[in-house]
PDB file of C-alpha atoms and ligand atoms in Angstrom:
ATOM      1  CA  MET J   1     175.280  43.394  99.737  1.00 93.00           C
ATOM      2  CA  LYS J   2     171.666  44.084  98.720  1.00 98.00           C
ATOM      3  CA  ASP J   3     169.810  42.044  96.070  1.00 98.00           C
ATOM      4  CA  VAL J   4     170.333  43.789  92.721  1.00 98.00           C
ATOM      5  CA  LEU J   5     166.862  42.723  91.562  1.00 98.00           C
ATOM      6  CA  THR J   6     165.433  45.089  94.184  1.00 98.00           C
ATOM      7  CA  ALA J   7     167.507  48.093  93.046  1.00 98.00           C
ATOM      8  CA  PRO J   8     165.282  51.003  91.942  1.00 98.00           C
ATOM      9  CA  PHE J   9     167.122  51.204  88.603  1.00 99.00           C
ATOM     10  CA  MET J  10     166.435  47.490  87.980  1.00 99.00           C
ATOM     11  CA  VAL J  11     162.769  47.713  88.956  1.00 99.00           C
ATOM     12  CA  GLU J  12     162.302  50.737  86.711  1.00 98.00           C
ATOM     13  CA  MET J  13     164.069  49.051  83.784  1.00 99.00           C
ATOM     14  CA  ILE J  14     161.873  45.954  84.105  1.00 99.00           C
ATOM     15  CA  ARG J  15     158.718  48.074  84.267  1.00 98.00           C
ATOM     16  CA  THR J  16     159.787  50.162  81.283  1.00 99.00           C
ATOM     17  CA  THR J  17     160.683  47.263  78.975  1.00 99.00           C
ATOM     18  CA  THR J  18     157.417  45.533  79.923  1.00 99.00           C
ATOM     19  CA  ASN J  19     155.437  48.686  79.199  1.00 98.00           C
ATOM     20  CA  MET J  20     157.206  49.300  75.886  1.00 99.00           C
ATOM     21  CA  TYR J  21     156.378  45.755  74.798  1.00 99.00           C
ATOM     22  CA  ALA J  22     152.747  46.335  75.822  1.00 98.00           C
ATOM     23  CA  HIS J  23     152.697  49.434  73.616  1.00 98.00           C
ATOM     24  CA  GLY J  24     153.725  47.341  70.616  1.00 98.00           C
ATOM     25  CA  TRP J  25     156.971  49.242  70.172  1.00 99.00           C
ATOM     26  CA  ASP J  26     159.269  46.254  70.685  1.00 99.00           C
ATOM     27  CA  GLU J  27     158.241  43.214  68.684  1.00 98.00           C
ATOM     28  CA  ARG J  28     160.486  40.149  69.070  1.00 98.00           C
ATOM     29  CA  ASN J  29     163.956  41.505  70.015  1.00 98.00           C
ATOM     30  CA  GLY J  30     163.157  44.982  68.657  1.00 98.00           C
ATOM     31  CA  GLY J  31     164.483  47.894  70.671  1.00 98.00           C
ATOM     32  CA  ASN J  32     167.205  48.399  73.245  1.00 99.00           C
ATOM     33  CA  ILE J  33     167.870  50.610  76.265  1.00 99.00           C
ATOM     34  CA  SER J  34     170.975  51.798  78.071  1.00 99.00           C
ATOM     35  CA  LEU J  35     170.731  53.468  81.477  1.00 99.00           C
ATOM     36  CA  LEU J  36     173.722  55.255  83.013  1.00 99.00           C
ATOM     37  CA  LEU J  37     174.083  54.182  86.650  1.00 99.00           C
ATOM     38  CA  ASP J  38     175.561  55.891  89.639  1.00 98.00           C
ATOM     39  CA  GLU J  39     178.760  54.105  90.775  1.00 98.00           C
ATOM     40  CA  ALA J  40     177.959  54.437  94.488  1.00 98.00           C
ATOM     41  CA  GLU J  41     174.506  52.963  93.896  1.00 98.00           C
ATOM     42  CA  VAL J  42     175.906  50.008  91.912  1.00 98.00           C
ATOM     43  CA  LYS J  43     178.324  49.291  94.779  1.00 98.00           C
ATOM     44  CA  GLU J  44     175.379  48.793  97.141  1.00 98.00           C
ATOM     45  CA  TYR J  45     174.385  45.757  95.074  1.00 98.00           C
ATOM     46  CA  LEU J  46     177.511  44.388  93.381  1.00 98.00           C
ATOM     47  CA  ASP J  47     181.152  43.685  94.157  1.00 98.00           C
ATOM     48  CA  VAL J  48     182.512  45.757  91.288  1.00 98.00           C
ATOM     49  CA  THR J  49     185.922  44.059  91.457  1.00 98.00           C
ATOM     50  CA  GLN J  50     184.296  40.831  90.182  1.00 98.00           C
ATOM     51  CA  VAL J  51     184.369  41.030  86.379  1.00 98.00           C
ATOM     52  CA  LEU J  52     182.490  38.160  84.720  1.00 98.00           C
ATOM     53  CA  ARG J  53     183.554  38.787  81.117  1.00 98.00           C
ATOM     54  CA  THR J  54     185.329  41.434  79.088  1.00 98.00           C
ATOM     55  CA  TYR J  55     184.231  42.390  75.564  1.00 98.00           C
ATOM     56  CA  GLU J  56     185.720  44.581  72.853  1.00 98.00           C
ATOM     57  CA  ALA J  57     183.582  47.710  72.498  1.00 98.00           C
ATOM     58  CA  GLY J  58     184.447  47.969  68.798  1.00 97.00           C
ATOM     59  CA  PHE J  59     184.915  51.746  69.145  1.00 97.00           C
ATOM     60  CA  SER J  60     186.553  54.183  71.521  1.00 97.00           C
ATOM     61  CA  ALA J  61     184.628  56.292  74.055  1.00 98.00           C
ATOM     62  CA  PRO J  62     187.234  57.576  76.546  1.00 98.00           C
ATOM     63  CA  SER J  63     184.812  60.086  78.068  1.00 98.00           C
ATOM     64  CA  LEU J  64     182.736  57.131  79.321  1.00 98.00           C
ATOM     65  CA  ALA J  65     185.703  55.405  81.005  1.00 98.00           C
ATOM     66  CA  GLY J  66     184.708  53.983  84.390  1.00 98.00           C
ATOM     67  CA  LYS J  67     181.003  54.583  83.813  1.00 98.00           C
ATOM     68  CA  TYR J  68     178.393  51.918  84.615  1.00 99.00           C
ATOM     69  CA  PHE J  69     175.378  51.081  82.461  1.00 99.00           C
ATOM     70  CA  LEU J  70     172.383  48.775  82.663  1.00 99.00           C
ATOM     71  CA  VAL J  71     171.868  47.582  79.059  1.00 99.00           C
ATOM     72  CA  THR J  72     169.437  45.246  77.290  1.00 99.00           C
ATOM     73  CA  GLY J  73     170.991  42.202  75.650  1.00 99.00           C
ATOM     74  CA  THR J  74     171.231  41.560  71.931  1.00 98.00           C
ATOM     75  CA  GLY J  75     168.538  39.277  70.553  1.00 99.00           C
ATOM     76  CA  LYS J  76     166.579  39.514  73.791  1.00 98.00           C
ATOM     77  CA  TYR J  77     162.823  40.131  73.891  1.00 99.00           C
ATOM     78  CA  PHE J  78     161.477  43.050  75.963  1.00 99.00           C
ATOM     79  CA  LYS J  79     158.453  40.893  76.798  1.00 98.00           C
ATOM     80  CA  ASN J  80     160.744  38.435  78.621  1.00 98.00           C
ATOM     81  CA  VAL J  81     162.776  40.900  80.701  1.00 99.00           C
ATOM     82  CA  GLN J  82     160.356  40.732  83.646  1.00 98.00           C
ATOM     83  CA  TYR J  83     160.627  36.929  83.813  1.00 98.00           C
ATOM     84  CA  ALA J  84     164.420  36.640  83.506  1.00 99.00           C
ATOM     85  CA  PRO J  85     166.138  39.988  84.085  1.00 99.00           C
ATOM     86  CA  ASP J  86     169.530  38.349  84.645  1.00 98.00           C
ATOM     87  CA  VAL J  87     169.381  36.755  81.177  1.00 99.00           C
ATOM     88  CA  ASN J  88     167.985  39.728  79.267  1.00 99.00           C
ATOM     89  CA  LEU J  89     169.881  42.574  80.959  1.00 99.00           C
ATOM     90  CA  GLY J  90     173.513  43.249  81.866  1.00 99.00           C
ATOM     91  CA  ILE J  91     175.371  45.680  84.119  1.00 99.00           C
ATOM     92  CA  LEU J  92     178.474  46.903  82.338  1.00 98.00           C
ATOM     93  CA  ARG J  93     181.472  49.130  83.032  1.00 98.00           C
ATOM     94  CA  ILE J  94     183.503  50.858  80.334  1.00 98.00           C
ATOM     95  CA  THR J  95     187.231  50.275  80.879  1.00 98.00           C
ATOM     96  CA  GLY J  96     189.803  53.007  81.428  1.00 98.00           C
ATOM     97  CA  ASP J  97     190.867  53.026  77.769  1.00 97.00           C
ATOM     98  CA  GLY J  98     187.233  53.472  76.669  1.00 97.00           C
ATOM     99  CA  GLU J  99     187.605  50.528  74.267  1.00 98.00           C
ATOM    100  CA  HIS J 100     186.465  47.543  76.324  1.00 98.00           C
ATOM    101  CA  VAL J 101     183.387  46.620  78.269  1.00 98.00           C
ATOM    102  CA  GLU J 102     183.346  44.639  81.522  1.00 98.00           C
ATOM    103  CA  LEU J 103     180.312  42.582  82.474  1.00 99.00           C
ATOM    104  CA  LEU J 104     179.586  42.736  86.212  1.00 99.00           C
ATOM    105  CA  TRP J 105     176.146  41.119  86.251  1.00 99.00           C
ATOM    106  CA  GLY J 106     173.634  39.576  83.825  1.00 99.00           C
ATOM    107  CA  TYR J 107     173.594  38.070  80.309  1.00 99.00           C
ATOM    108  CA  ALA J 108     173.461  34.816  82.272  1.00 98.00           C
ATOM    109  CA  ASP J 109     173.054  32.637  79.181  1.00 98.00           C
ATOM    110  CA  GLY J 110     176.403  33.822  77.792  1.00 98.00           C
ATOM    111  CA  GLY J 111     174.827  36.721  75.901  1.00 98.00           C
ATOM    112  CA  LYS J 112     176.059  40.181  75.098  1.00 98.00           C
ATOM    113  CA  PHE J 113     174.933  43.823  75.035  1.00 98.00           C
ATOM    114  CA  THR J 114     172.675  45.110  72.258  1.00 98.00           C
ATOM    115  CA  SER J 115     173.983  45.236  68.687  1.00 98.00           C
ATOM    116  CA  GLU J 116     173.165  48.969  68.809  1.00 98.00           C
ATOM    117  CA  PHE J 117     175.768  49.551  71.520  1.00 98.00           C
ATOM    118  CA  PRO J 118     177.739  51.993  69.315  1.00 98.00           C
ATOM    119  CA  ALA J 119     174.669  54.234  68.782  1.00 98.00           C
ATOM    120  CA  HIS J 120     173.877  54.065  72.500  1.00 98.00           C
ATOM    121  CA  MET J 121     177.336  54.869  73.837  1.00 98.00           C
ATOM    122  CA  MET J 122     178.112  57.521  71.239  1.00 98.00           C
ATOM    123  CA  SER J 123     174.729  59.132  71.967  1.00 98.00           C
ATOM    124  CA  HIS J 124     175.489  59.141  75.712  1.00 98.00           C
ATOM    125  CA  VAL J 125     178.765  60.927  74.942  1.00 98.00           C
ATOM    126  CA  GLU J 126     177.006  63.671  72.964  1.00 98.00           C
ATOM    127  CA  ARG J 127     173.949  64.097  75.208  1.00 98.00           C
ATOM    128  CA  LEU J 128     176.127  64.349  78.349  1.00 98.00           C
ATOM    129  CA  LYS J 129     177.908  67.302  76.717  1.00 98.00           C
ATOM    130  CA  VAL J 130     174.568  69.057  76.203  1.00 98.00           C
ATOM    131  CA  ASP J 131     172.924  67.894  79.455  1.00 98.00           C
ATOM    132  CA  PRO J 132     175.057  66.442  82.291  1.00 98.00           C
ATOM    133  CA  GLU J 133     171.834  64.975  83.755  1.00 98.00           C
ATOM    134  CA  ASN J 134     171.182  62.729  80.752  1.00 99.00           C
ATOM    135  CA  ARG J 135     171.118  59.044  81.716  1.00 99.00           C
ATOM    136  CA  VAL J 136     168.965  57.223  79.204  1.00 99.00           C
ATOM    137  CA  VAL J 137     169.233  56.226  75.559  1.00 99.00           C
ATOM    138  CA  MET J 138     166.148  54.341  74.365  1.00 99.00           C
ATOM    139  CA  HIS J 139     165.523  52.787  70.951  1.00 99.00           C
ATOM    140  CA  CYS J 140     162.289  51.176  69.734  1.00 99.00           C
ATOM    141  CA  HIS J 141     160.083  50.593  66.687  1.00 99.00           C
ATOM    142  CA  PRO J 142     156.788  52.481  67.245  1.00 99.00           C
ATOM    143  CA  GLY J 143     154.410  51.748  64.357  1.00 98.00           C
ATOM    144  CA  ASN J 144     153.080  55.223  63.581  1.00 99.00           C
ATOM    145  CA  LEU J 145     156.427  57.029  63.534  1.00 99.00           C
ATOM    146  CA  LEU J 146     157.835  54.219  61.437  1.00 98.00           C
ATOM    147  CA  ALA J 147     154.894  54.410  58.997  1.00 98.00           C
ATOM    148  CA  MET J 148     155.273  58.181  58.788  1.00 98.00           C
ATOM    149  CA  THR J 149     158.817  57.815  57.430  1.00 99.00           C
ATOM    150  CA  TYR J 150     157.342  56.082  54.342  1.00 99.00           C
ATOM    151  CA  VAL J 151     154.927  58.854  53.409  1.00 98.00           C
ATOM    152  CA  HIS J 152     156.298  62.108  54.856  1.00 98.00           C
ATOM    153  CA  ASP J 153     159.182  64.271  53.690  1.00 98.00           C
ATOM    154  CA  LEU J 154     162.234  63.388  55.819  1.00 98.00           C
ATOM    155  CA  ASP J 155     163.380  67.013  55.968  1.00 98.00           C
ATOM    156  CA  GLU J 156     163.861  67.662  59.697  1.00 98.00           C
ATOM    157  CA  VAL J 157     162.099  71.029  59.760  1.00 99.00           C
ATOM    158  CA  GLN J 158     159.083  69.662  57.881  1.00 98.00           C
ATOM    159  CA  PHE J 159     158.979  66.439  59.904  1.00 99.00           C
ATOM    160  CA  THR J 160     159.189  68.328  63.202  1.00 99.00           C
ATOM    161  CA  ARG J 161     156.611  70.936  62.200  1.00 99.00           C
ATOM    162  CA  THR J 162     154.125  68.256  61.170  1.00 99.00           C
ATOM    163  CA  LEU J 163     154.497  66.502  64.544  1.00 99.00           C
ATOM    164  CA  TRP J 164     154.184  69.792  66.457  1.00 99.00           C
ATOM    165  CA  GLN J 165     150.958  70.537  64.558  1.00 98.00           C
ATOM    166  CA  MET J 166     149.369  67.195  65.479  1.00 98.00           C
ATOM    167  CA  CYS J 167     148.927  67.752  69.248  1.00 98.00           C
ATOM    168  CA  THR J 168     149.049  70.995  71.214  1.00 98.00           C
ATOM    169  CA  GLU J 169     151.566  69.721  73.756  1.00 98.00           C
ATOM    170  CA  CYS J 170     154.159  68.435  71.272  1.00 98.00           C
ATOM    171  CA  ILE J 171     156.087  71.692  71.046  1.00 99.00           C
ATOM    172  CA  VAL J 172     156.124  71.821  74.850  1.00 99.00           C
ATOM    173  CA  VAL J 173     157.470  68.262  75.201  1.00 99.00           C
ATOM    174  CA  PHE J 174     160.021  68.416  72.371  1.00 99.00           C
ATOM    175  CA  PRO J 175     160.757  72.061  71.527  1.00 99.00           C
ATOM    176  CA  ASP J 176     164.140  70.880  70.227  1.00 98.00           C
ATOM    177  CA  GLY J 177     162.291  68.948  67.501  1.00 98.00           C
ATOM    178  CA  VAL J 178     163.025  65.625  65.888  1.00 98.00           C
ATOM    179  CA  ASN J 179     166.141  64.915  63.865  1.00 99.00           C
ATOM    180  CA  VAL J 180     165.987  62.352  61.073  1.00 99.00           C
ATOM    181  CA  LEU J 181     168.494  59.944  59.578  1.00 99.00           C
ATOM    182  CA  PRO J 182     167.854  58.353  56.182  1.00 98.00           C
ATOM    183  CA  TRP J 183     167.820  54.554  56.051  1.00 98.00           C
ATOM    184  CA  MET J 184     171.226  53.243  57.114  1.00 98.00           C
ATOM    185  CA  LEU J 185     172.534  49.812  58.037  1.00 98.00           C
ATOM    186  CA  CYS J 186     171.776  49.308  61.724  1.00 98.00           C
ATOM    187  CA  GLY J 187     174.129  47.923  64.362  1.00 98.00           C
ATOM    188  CA  THR J 188     177.194  49.629  62.863  1.00 98.00           C
ATOM    189  CA  ASN J 189     179.623  52.256  64.129  1.00 98.00           C
ATOM    190  CA  GLU J 190     178.574  54.403  61.132  1.00 98.00           C
ATOM    191  CA  ILE J 191     174.943  54.650  62.240  1.00 98.00           C
ATOM    192  CA  GLY J 192     176.286  55.151  65.775  1.00 98.00           C
ATOM    193  CA  PHE J 193     178.325  58.194  64.750  1.00 98.00           C
ATOM    194  CA  ALA J 194     175.480  59.563  62.628  1.00 98.00           C
ATOM    195  CA  THR J 195     172.959  59.151  65.454  1.00 99.00           C
ATOM    196  CA  ALA J 196     175.267  60.771  68.008  1.00 98.00           C
ATOM    197  CA  ASP J 197     175.844  63.681  65.632  1.00 98.00           C
ATOM    198  CA  LYS J 198     172.061  64.201  65.418  1.00 99.00           C
ATOM    199  CA  MET J 199     171.881  64.023  69.230  1.00 99.00           C
ATOM    200  CA  LYS J 200     173.871  67.271  69.473  1.00 98.00           C
ATOM    201  CA  THR J 201     170.727  69.251  68.624  1.00 98.00           C
ATOM    202  CA  ALA J 202     167.711  67.094  69.596  1.00 99.00           C
ATOM    203  CA  ARG J 203     166.684  64.391  72.061  1.00 99.00           C
ATOM    204  CA  LEU J 204     164.723  62.481  69.431  1.00 99.00           C
ATOM    205  CA  VAL J 205     166.329  60.934  66.351  1.00 99.00           C
ATOM    206  CA  VAL J 206     164.213  59.034  63.845  1.00 99.00           C
ATOM    207  CA  TRP J 207     165.797  56.231  61.857  1.00 99.00           C
ATOM    208  CA  ALA J 208     163.796  56.202  58.621  1.00 99.00           C
ATOM    209  CA  GLN J 209     162.059  52.878  57.915  1.00 99.00           C
ATOM    210  CA  HIS J 210     163.388  51.520  61.221  1.00 99.00           C
ATOM    211  CA  GLY J 211     162.397  53.318  64.429  1.00 98.00           C
ATOM    212  CA  ILE J 212     163.368  56.061  66.830  1.00 99.00           C
ATOM    213  CA  TYR J 213     165.929  56.985  69.497  1.00 99.00           C
ATOM    214  CA  GLY J 214     164.995  59.041  72.520  1.00 99.00           C
ATOM    215  CA  THR J 215     167.174  60.354  75.335  1.00 99.00           C
ATOM    216  CA  GLY J 216     166.473  61.827  78.736  1.00 99.00           C
ATOM    217  CA  LYS J 217     167.321  62.066  82.401  1.00 98.00           C
ATOM    218  CA  ASP J 218     165.300  59.022  83.443  1.00 99.00           C
ATOM    219  CA  LEU J 219     163.341  56.144  81.927  1.00 99.00           C
ATOM    220  CA  ASP J 220     159.945  57.695  82.590  1.00 98.00           C
ATOM    221  CA  GLU J 221     160.811  60.989  80.920  1.00 98.00           C
ATOM    222  CA  THR J 222     162.377  59.290  77.904  1.00 99.00           C
ATOM    223  CA  PHE J 223     159.416  56.939  77.521  1.00 99.00           C
ATOM    224  CA  GLY J 224     157.088  59.961  77.669  1.00 99.00           C
ATOM    225  CA  LEU J 225     159.102  61.772  75.022  1.00 99.00           C
ATOM    226  CA  ILE J 226     158.789  58.905  72.541  1.00 99.00           C
ATOM    227  CA  GLU J 227     155.162  58.363  73.550  1.00 99.00           C
ATOM    228  CA  THR J 228     154.322  61.979  72.712  1.00 99.00           C
ATOM    229  CA  ALA J 229     156.008  61.884  69.290  1.00 99.00           C
ATOM    230  CA  GLU J 230     154.358  58.537  68.535  1.00 99.00           C
ATOM    231  CA  LYS J 231     150.933  59.925  69.460  1.00 98.00           C
ATOM    232  CA  ALA J 232     151.497  62.844  67.086  1.00 99.00           C
ATOM    233  CA  ALA J 233     152.492  60.449  64.300  1.00 99.00           C
ATOM    234  CA  GLU J 234     149.301  58.473  64.966  1.00 99.00           C
ATOM    235  CA  ILE J 235     147.190  61.608  64.505  1.00 98.00           C
ATOM    236  CA  TYR J 236     149.113  62.427  61.335  1.00 98.00           C
ATOM    237  CA  LEU J 237     148.323  59.032  59.846  1.00 98.00           C
ATOM    238  CA  LYS J 238     144.644  59.453  60.748  1.00 98.00           C
ATOM    239  CA  ILE J 239     144.382  62.776  58.899  1.00 98.00           C
ATOM    240  CA  ALA J 240     147.091  62.763  56.217  1.00 98.00           C
ATOM    241  CA  HIS J 241     144.708  61.487  53.518  1.00 98.00           C
ATOM    242  CA  LEU J 242     141.876  63.869  54.484  1.00 98.00           C
ATOM    243  CA  PRO J 243     141.419  67.528  53.500  1.00 98.00           C
ATOM    244  CA  LEU J 244     143.032  69.655  56.221  1.00 97.00           C
ATOM    245  CA  VAL J 245     140.526  72.218  57.528  1.00 98.00           C
ATOM    246  CA  ASN J 246     142.229  73.324  60.755  1.00 98.00           C
ATOM    247  CA  THR J 247     145.740  73.297  62.176  1.00 98.00           C
ATOM    248  CA  ILE J 248     147.804  74.780  65.017  1.00 98.00           C
ATOM    249  CA  THR J 249     149.230  77.991  63.602  1.00 98.00           C
ATOM    250  CA  ASP J 250     152.731  79.325  64.230  1.00 98.00           C
ATOM    251  CA  GLU J 251     151.127  82.206  66.110  1.00 98.00           C
ATOM    252  CA  GLN J 252     149.502  79.701  68.456  1.00 98.00           C
ATOM    253  CA  MET J 253     152.832  77.863  68.813  1.00 98.00           C
ATOM    254  CA  HIS J 254     154.371  81.141  70.009  1.00 98.00           C
ATOM    255  CA  LEU J 255     151.604  81.417  72.628  1.00 98.00           C
ATOM    256  CA  LEU J 256     152.524  77.911  73.821  1.00 98.00           C
ATOM    257  CA  GLU J 257     156.188  78.929  74.046  1.00 98.00           C
ATOM    258  CA  GLN J 258     155.252  81.832  76.308  1.00 98.00           C
ATOM    259  CA  ARG J 259     152.752  79.913  78.432  1.00 98.00           C
ATOM    260  CA  PHE J 260     155.079  76.953  79.077  1.00 98.00           C
ATOM    261  CA  GLY J 261     158.413  78.778  79.097  1.00 98.00           C
ATOM    262  CA  VAL J 262     159.925  76.796  76.228  1.00 98.00           C
ATOM    263  CA  LYS J 263     161.769  77.978  73.138  1.00 98.00           C
ATOM    264  CA  ALA J 264     161.164  76.285  69.803  1.00 98.00           C
ATOM    265  CA  ARG J 265     164.230  75.258  67.834  1.00 98.00           C
ATOM    266  CA  PRO J 266     165.514  78.433  66.108  1.00 98.00           C
ATOM    267  CA  GLY J 267     164.237  78.789  62.557  1.00 98.00           C
ATOM    268  CA  TYR J 268     161.494  76.177  62.921  1.00 98.00           C
ATOM    269  CA  LEU J 269     158.604  78.636  63.422  1.00 98.00           C
ATOM    270  CA  ASN J 270     157.643  81.628  61.320  1.00 98.00           C
TER     271      ASN J 270
HETATM  272  P1  13P F   1     169.299  44.005  69.535  1.00 95.77           P
HETATM  273  O1  13P F   1     168.481  42.763  69.780  1.00 95.77           O
HETATM  274  O2  13P F   1     170.738  43.681  69.188  1.00 95.77           O
HETATM  275  O3  13P F   1     169.188  44.975  70.690  1.00 95.77           O
HETATM  276  O4  13P F   1     168.716  44.728  68.245  1.00 95.77           O
HETATM  277  C1  13P F   1     167.374  45.115  68.176  1.00 95.77           C
HETATM  278  C2  13P F   1     167.168  46.296  67.300  1.00 95.77           C
HETATM  279  O5  13P F   1     166.186  47.000  67.467  1.00 95.77           O
HETATM  280  C3  13P F   1     168.163  46.623  66.262  1.00 95.77           C
HETATM  281  O6  13P F   1     167.996  47.918  65.780  1.00 95.77           O
HETATM  282 ZN1   ZN F   2     165.920  48.626  65.966  1.00 95.77          ZN
END
């Protein structure tokens, strides 16, 4: 059996959490990540018949039965993952009934998966329907996007259009736009269902006055998706109080669609 700390998925998770902390997106225990793992790959590193603990999921996700995830722990700090991955991360398997979670590795101090587990698992369910390649659900608290939810209309078309107008490449990176949830109590099944519902039509879901969720096929791509939206929000906050002299027009957005072979969310451009 190979050392799980050398597994590419583990190395990438450690690098990503460290980088997210460095970006200021994950103060204290802020943020959480779940990464869908390949069963055959997990078996290279772990005896998957050895279950350390079993938890109640608190919801039912039968379509995830038998699937393996690497998940950040609740209350754990992204800045500490690199120093103690086995305390701050866990490798989990969803049981056959889709209602329990088996711990195969990690949470070595007796810990548990993130409190946002419902939003993560329900989002995996929905994104896998849209894109069978989706593996990552990432949540964090980037300052500019968060600030934007205090001063910008939360209408999804308006919010998306503003972000697209802030940097030329935004429409190329997230042509599906950004969906927005109003403030809701976090860590609940309710916000989990609401987030997953928003994931049917976009890979980015803003939680007003809280943070953002991004999804993608790998950690790098998902990080880049959030990074791009956060950069746009930063530009917005730099200019929102100034007279607007220039912008990216819808005509120019259509040129970007053609040049990069993307299609903007229907109805979002004139
Ligand atoms: P956890 O520490 O439970 O992952 O919660 C952090 C967070 O960002 C809640 O939304
Ligand atoms: Zn949060």
